PDB file of C-alpha atoms in Angstrom:
ATOM      1  CA  MET H 183     196.212  92.990  95.085  1.00 59.00           C
ATOM      2  CA  GLY H 184     195.628  93.074  91.328  1.00 68.00           C
ATOM      3  CA  LYS H 185     193.113  95.302  89.564  1.00 71.00           C
ATOM      4  CA  ALA H 186     190.826  92.364  88.712  1.00 68.00           C
ATOM      5  CA  ASN H 187     190.808  91.241  92.353  1.00 67.00           C
ATOM      6  CA  GLU H 188     190.142  94.808  93.583  1.00 71.00           C
ATOM      7  CA  MET H 189     187.202  95.117  91.178  1.00 65.00           C
ATOM      8  CA  SER H 190     185.822  91.776  92.375  1.00 66.00           C
ATOM      9  CA  VAL H 191     186.055  92.869  96.008  1.00 68.00           C
ATOM     10  CA  ARG H 192     184.254  96.146  95.183  1.00 72.00           C
ATOM     11  CA  LEU H 193     181.468  94.320  93.345  1.00 73.00           C
ATOM     12  CA  ASP H 194     181.130  91.844  96.214  1.00 78.00           C
ATOM     13  CA  ARG H 195     180.868  94.765  98.615  1.00 79.00           C
ATOM     14  CA  VAL H 196     178.117  96.378  96.539  1.00 79.00           C
ATOM     15  CA  LEU H 197     176.137  93.131  96.492  1.00 81.00           C
ATOM     16  CA  LEU H 198     176.644  92.638 100.233  1.00 82.00           C
ATOM     17  CA  ASP H 199     175.368  96.168 100.862  1.00 81.00           C
ATOM     18  CA  GLN H 200     172.298  95.410  98.731  1.00 79.00           C
ATOM     19  CA  ILE H 201     171.514  92.191 100.592  1.00 82.00           C
ATOM     20  CA  ALA H 202     172.503  93.203 104.114  1.00 80.00           C
ATOM     21  CA  GLY H 203     171.246  96.775 104.145  1.00 81.00           C
ATOM     22  CA  ARG H 204     169.192  98.189 106.973  1.00 82.00           C
ATOM     23  CA  TRP H 205     165.877  96.786 105.731  1.00 92.00           C
ATOM     24  CA  GLN H 206     166.724  94.092 103.186  1.00 92.00           C
ATOM     25  CA  LEU H 207     167.430  91.330 105.698  1.00 88.00           C
ATOM     26  CA  LEU H 208     164.181  92.042 107.505  1.00 91.00           C
ATOM     27  CA  ILE H 209     162.275  91.930 104.217  1.00 94.00           C
ATOM     28  CA  LEU H 210     163.954  88.684 103.187  1.00 92.00           C
ATOM     29  CA  ASP H 211     163.216  87.201 106.610  1.00 89.00           C
ATOM     30  CA  ALA H 212     159.568  88.234 106.319  1.00 93.00           C
ATOM     31  CA  LEU H 213     159.405  86.425 102.974  1.00 93.00           C
ATOM     32  CA  CYS H 214     160.925  83.339 104.621  1.00 89.00           C
ATOM     33  CA  HIS H 215     158.281  83.420 107.368  1.00 89.00           C
ATOM     34  CA  HIS H 216     155.406  83.796 104.921  1.00 90.00           C
ATOM     35  CA  GLY H 217     156.075  80.720 102.821  1.00 88.00           C
ATOM     36  CA  ARG H 218     158.629  82.413 100.537  1.00 91.00           C
ATOM     37  CA  LYS H 219     155.991  84.723  99.019  1.00 92.00           C
ATOM     38  CA  ALA H 220     153.924  87.620 100.330  1.00 95.00           C
ATOM     39  CA  ARG H 221     151.869  90.578  99.238  1.00 95.00           C
ATOM     40  CA  PHE H 222     153.193  94.099  99.629  1.00 95.00           C
ATOM     41  CA  ASN H 223     151.002  94.992 102.636  1.00 94.00           C
ATOM     42  CA  VAL H 224     151.873  91.729 104.396  1.00 95.00           C
ATOM     43  CA  LEU H 225     155.551  92.649 104.071  1.00 96.00           C
ATOM     44  CA  LYS H 226     154.847  96.186 105.279  1.00 96.00           C
ATOM     45  CA  ARG H 227     153.143  94.846 108.423  1.00 96.00           C
ATOM     46  CA  ALA H 228     155.902  92.255 108.950  1.00 95.00           C
ATOM     47  CA  VAL H 229     158.664  94.894 108.957  1.00 95.00           C
ATOM     48  CA  PRO H 230     157.746  97.426 111.679  1.00 93.00           C
ATOM     49  CA  GLY H 231     158.927 100.971 111.100  1.00 95.00           C
ATOM     50  CA  ILE H 232     159.499 100.719 107.360  1.00 96.00           C
ATOM     51  CA  SER H 233     157.822 103.332 105.201  1.00 96.00           C
ATOM     52  CA  GLN H 234     155.956 102.457 102.027  1.00 96.00           C
ATOM     53  CA  LYS H 235     158.545 104.333  99.963  1.00 96.00           C
ATOM     54  CA  THR H 236     161.498 102.544 101.579  1.00 96.00           C
ATOM     55  CA  LEU H 237     159.835  99.145 101.229  1.00 97.00           C
ATOM     56  CA  THR H 238     159.179  99.825  97.543  1.00 96.00           C
ATOM     57  CA  GLN H 239     162.798 100.911  96.978  1.00 95.00           C
ATOM     58  CA  CYS H 240     164.200  97.853  98.772  1.00 95.00           C
ATOM     59  CA  LEU H 241     161.898  95.467  96.907  1.00 96.00           C
ATOM     60  CA  ARG H 242     162.929  97.007  93.583  1.00 95.00           C
ATOM     61  CA  GLN H 243     166.591  96.630  94.497  1.00 93.00           C
ATOM     62  CA  LEU H 244     166.116  92.980  95.502  1.00 94.00           C
ATOM     63  CA  GLU H 245     164.149  92.383  92.290  1.00 95.00           C
ATOM     64  CA  ARG H 246     166.882  94.050  90.211  1.00 93.00           C
ATOM     65  CA  SER H 247     169.458  91.761  91.852  1.00 91.00           C
ATOM     66  CA  GLY H 248     167.420  88.723  90.818  1.00 93.00           C
ATOM     67  CA  LEU H 249     166.617  87.660  94.382  1.00 94.00           C
ATOM     68  CA  ILE H 250     162.862  88.207  94.342  1.00 95.00           C
ATOM     69  CA  ALA H 251     160.191  88.294  91.659  1.00 97.00           C
ATOM     70  CA  ARG H 252     157.231  90.654  91.480  1.00 97.00           C
ATOM     71  CA  ARG H 253     153.888  89.428  90.239  1.00 95.00           C
ATOM     72  CA  VAL H 254     150.821  91.587  89.687  1.00 95.00           C
ATOM     73  CA  LEU H 255     147.683  89.831  90.930  1.00 92.00           C
ATOM     74  CA  THR H 256     144.616  90.495  88.807  1.00 91.00           C
ATOM     75  CA  ASP H 257     142.296  88.416  90.985  1.00 86.00           C
ATOM     76  CA  SER H 258     140.104  90.067  93.534  1.00 80.00           C
ATOM     77  CA  PRO H 259     141.525  91.749  95.567  1.00 86.00           C
ATOM     78  CA  LEU H 260     144.082  93.262  93.212  1.00 89.00           C
ATOM     79  CA  GLY H 261     147.602  93.438  94.499  1.00 91.00           C
ATOM     80  CA  VAL H 262     151.256  92.667  94.076  1.00 94.00           C
ATOM     81  CA  GLU H 263     152.991  89.565  95.379  1.00 95.00           C
ATOM     82  CA  TYR H 264     156.703  89.120  95.919  1.00 97.00           C
ATOM     83  CA  SER H 265     158.432  85.759  96.047  1.00 96.00           C
ATOM     84  CA  PHE H 266     161.925  84.323  96.040  1.00 95.00           C
ATOM     85  CA  THR H 267     163.492  83.484  92.702  1.00 95.00           C
ATOM     86  CA  PRO H 268     165.624  80.321  92.428  1.00 95.00           C
ATOM     87  CA  LEU H 269     168.645  82.540  93.184  1.00 94.00           C
ATOM     88  CA  GLY H 270     166.834  84.084  96.158  1.00 92.00           C
ATOM     89  CA  ASP H 271     166.021  80.599  97.468  1.00 92.00           C
ATOM     90  CA  THR H 272     169.749  80.124  98.062  1.00 92.00           C
ATOM     91  CA  LEU H 273     169.606  82.992 100.582  1.00 88.00           C
ATOM     92  CA  GLU H 274     166.895  81.481 102.761  1.00 86.00           C
ATOM     93  CA  ALA H 275     169.232  79.450 104.990  1.00 89.00           C
ATOM     94  CA  PRO H 276     171.797  82.244 105.570  1.00 89.00           C
ATOM     95  CA  VAL H 277     169.054  84.838 106.197  1.00 84.00           C
ATOM     96  CA  ARG H 278     167.310  82.631 108.739  1.00 84.00           C
ATOM     97  CA  ALA H 279     170.618  81.779 110.426  1.00 90.00           C
ATOM     98  CA  LEU H 280     171.568  85.451 110.774  1.00 87.00           C
ATOM     99  CA  TYR H 281     168.095  86.412 111.989  1.00 83.00           C
ATOM    100  CA  ASN H 282     168.075  83.560 114.533  1.00 88.00           C
ATOM    101  CA  TRP H 283     171.567  84.533 115.725  1.00 91.00           C
ATOM    102  CA  THR H 284     170.361  88.109 116.185  1.00 88.00           C
ATOM    103  CA  ARG H 285     167.364  87.026 118.239  1.00 88.00           C
ATOM    104  CA  GLN H 286     169.474  84.672 120.360  1.00 94.00           C
ATOM    105  CA  TYR H 287     172.316  87.095 121.108  1.00 95.00           C
ATOM    106  CA  SER H 288     170.693  90.543 121.013  1.00 93.00           C
ATOM    107  CA  ALA H 289     170.569  90.749 124.836  1.00 94.00           C
ATOM    108  CA  ALA H 290     174.270  89.861 125.081  1.00 95.00           C
ATOM    109  CA  VAL H 291     175.126  92.508 122.479  1.00 95.00           C
ATOM    110  CA  ARG H 292     173.089  95.145 124.363  1.00 94.00           C
ATOM    111  CA  THR H 293     174.893  94.207 127.596  1.00 95.00           C
ATOM    112  CA  ALA H 294     178.264  94.563 125.859  1.00 95.00           C
ATOM    113  CA  GLN H 295     177.230  97.948 124.425  1.00 95.00           C
ATOM    114  CA  GLU H 296     176.118  99.209 127.836  1.00 94.00           C
ATOM    115  CA  ALA H 297     179.407  98.049 129.393  1.00 94.00           C
ATOM    116  CA  TYR H 298     181.356  99.768 126.625  1.00 94.00           C
ATOM    117  CA  ASP H 299     179.369 103.002 127.025  1.00 92.00           C
ATOM    118  CA  ALA H 300     179.871 102.957 130.806  1.00 91.00           C
ATOM    119  CA  ASP H 301     183.596 102.357 130.354  1.00 90.00           C
ATOM    120  CA  ARG H 302     183.861 105.166 127.782  1.00 88.00           C
ATOM    121  CA  SER H 303     181.990 107.517 130.119  1.00 86.00           C
ATOM    122  CA  ARG H 304     184.345 106.640 132.961  1.00 83.00           C
ATOM    123  CA  ILE H 305     187.366 107.232 130.732  1.00 83.00           C
ATOM    124  CA  ASP H 306     185.941 110.540 129.544  1.00 80.00           C
ATOM    125  CA  GLY H 307     185.501 111.596 133.182  1.00 74.00           C
ATOM    126  CA  ARG H 308     181.719 111.458 133.318  1.00 59.00           C
ATOM    127  CA  SER H 309     179.505 109.217 135.310  1.00 52.00           C
ATOM    128  CA  ALA H 310     177.528 106.814 133.127  1.00 47.00           C
ATOM    129  CA  ASN H 311     174.293 107.821 134.882  1.00 54.00           C
ATOM    130  CA  LYS H 312     175.018 111.533 135.113  1.00 54.00           C
ATOM    131  CA  PRO H 313     174.374 113.702 132.060  1.00 54.00           C
ATOM    132  CA  SER H 314     177.172 115.936 130.915  1.00 51.00           C
ATOM    133  CA  PRO H 315     177.022 119.433 132.455  1.00 51.00           C
ATOM    134  CA  LYS H 316     175.058 121.956 130.471  1.00 53.00           C
ATOM    135  CA  ARG H 317     176.222 125.430 129.667  1.00 48.00           C
ATOM    136  CA  PRO H 318     174.263 128.216 131.319  1.00 48.00           C
ATOM    137  CA  THR H 319     171.513 129.587 129.142  1.00 47.00           C
ATOM    138  CA  ILE H 320     171.618 133.229 128.231  1.00 45.00           C
ATOM    139  CA  ARG H 321     168.256 134.820 127.692  1.00 46.00           C
ATOM    140  CA  VAL H 322     168.313 137.155 124.769  1.00 44.00           C
ATOM    141  CA  SER H 323     165.067 138.766 125.839  1.00 43.00           C
ATOM    142  CA  GLN H 324     166.604 140.193 129.030  1.00 43.00           C
ATOM    143  CA  LYS H 325     166.849 143.963 128.881  1.00 45.00           C
ATOM    144  CA  LEU H 326     170.065 145.516 130.009  1.00 44.00           C
ATOM    145  CA  SER H 327     169.956 148.594 132.142  1.00 45.00           C
ATOM    146  CA  PRO H 328     172.059 151.559 131.044  1.00 47.00           C
ATOM    147  CA  ARG H 329     174.407 150.883 133.987  1.00 48.00           C
ATOM    148  CA  SER H 330     175.084 147.278 133.005  1.00 44.00           C
ATOM    149  CA  THR H 331     175.739 148.395 129.425  1.00 45.00           C
ATOM    150  CA  GLN H 332     178.215 151.006 130.618  1.00 48.00           C
ATOM    151  CA  ARG H 333     179.956 148.457 132.854  1.00 47.00           C
ATOM    152  CA  SER H 334     180.322 145.969 130.059  1.00 46.00           C
ATOM    153  CA  ARG H 335     181.897 148.599 127.794  1.00 46.00           C
ATOM    154  CA  SER H 336     184.565 149.489 130.360  1.00 42.00           C
TER     155      SER H 336
END
């Protein structure tokens, strides 16, 4: 592989990480479901579990990549609205397809993961339902009698 091709692959990987990160696909999908534009708080409610800081960081990254545009709304109520750019519009079909695939096959993936985990547990010599044995706890607060101290020194 030549240097130019290696550099291209690295840049493609960086872009893929930016688009397909933990939260980005969910944010892009939320934009798709809200008519390709939405206010910040609408996006926050549409992506359960995301913090305000993480949402802001992801939106900035998507904006930097030219996939979404940010518009400050001066009408009442004040706010910020995010929408797809023409480049971002090209992602709508792949994002929806991946999201739909995830919804359709998530149960099958969970079943496969459970089967894998059970198989790994069996191979490792543990029962899938039985937790691994715990080590006995030693209480530091126990006082040793002079006899037990002498025995342990012998």
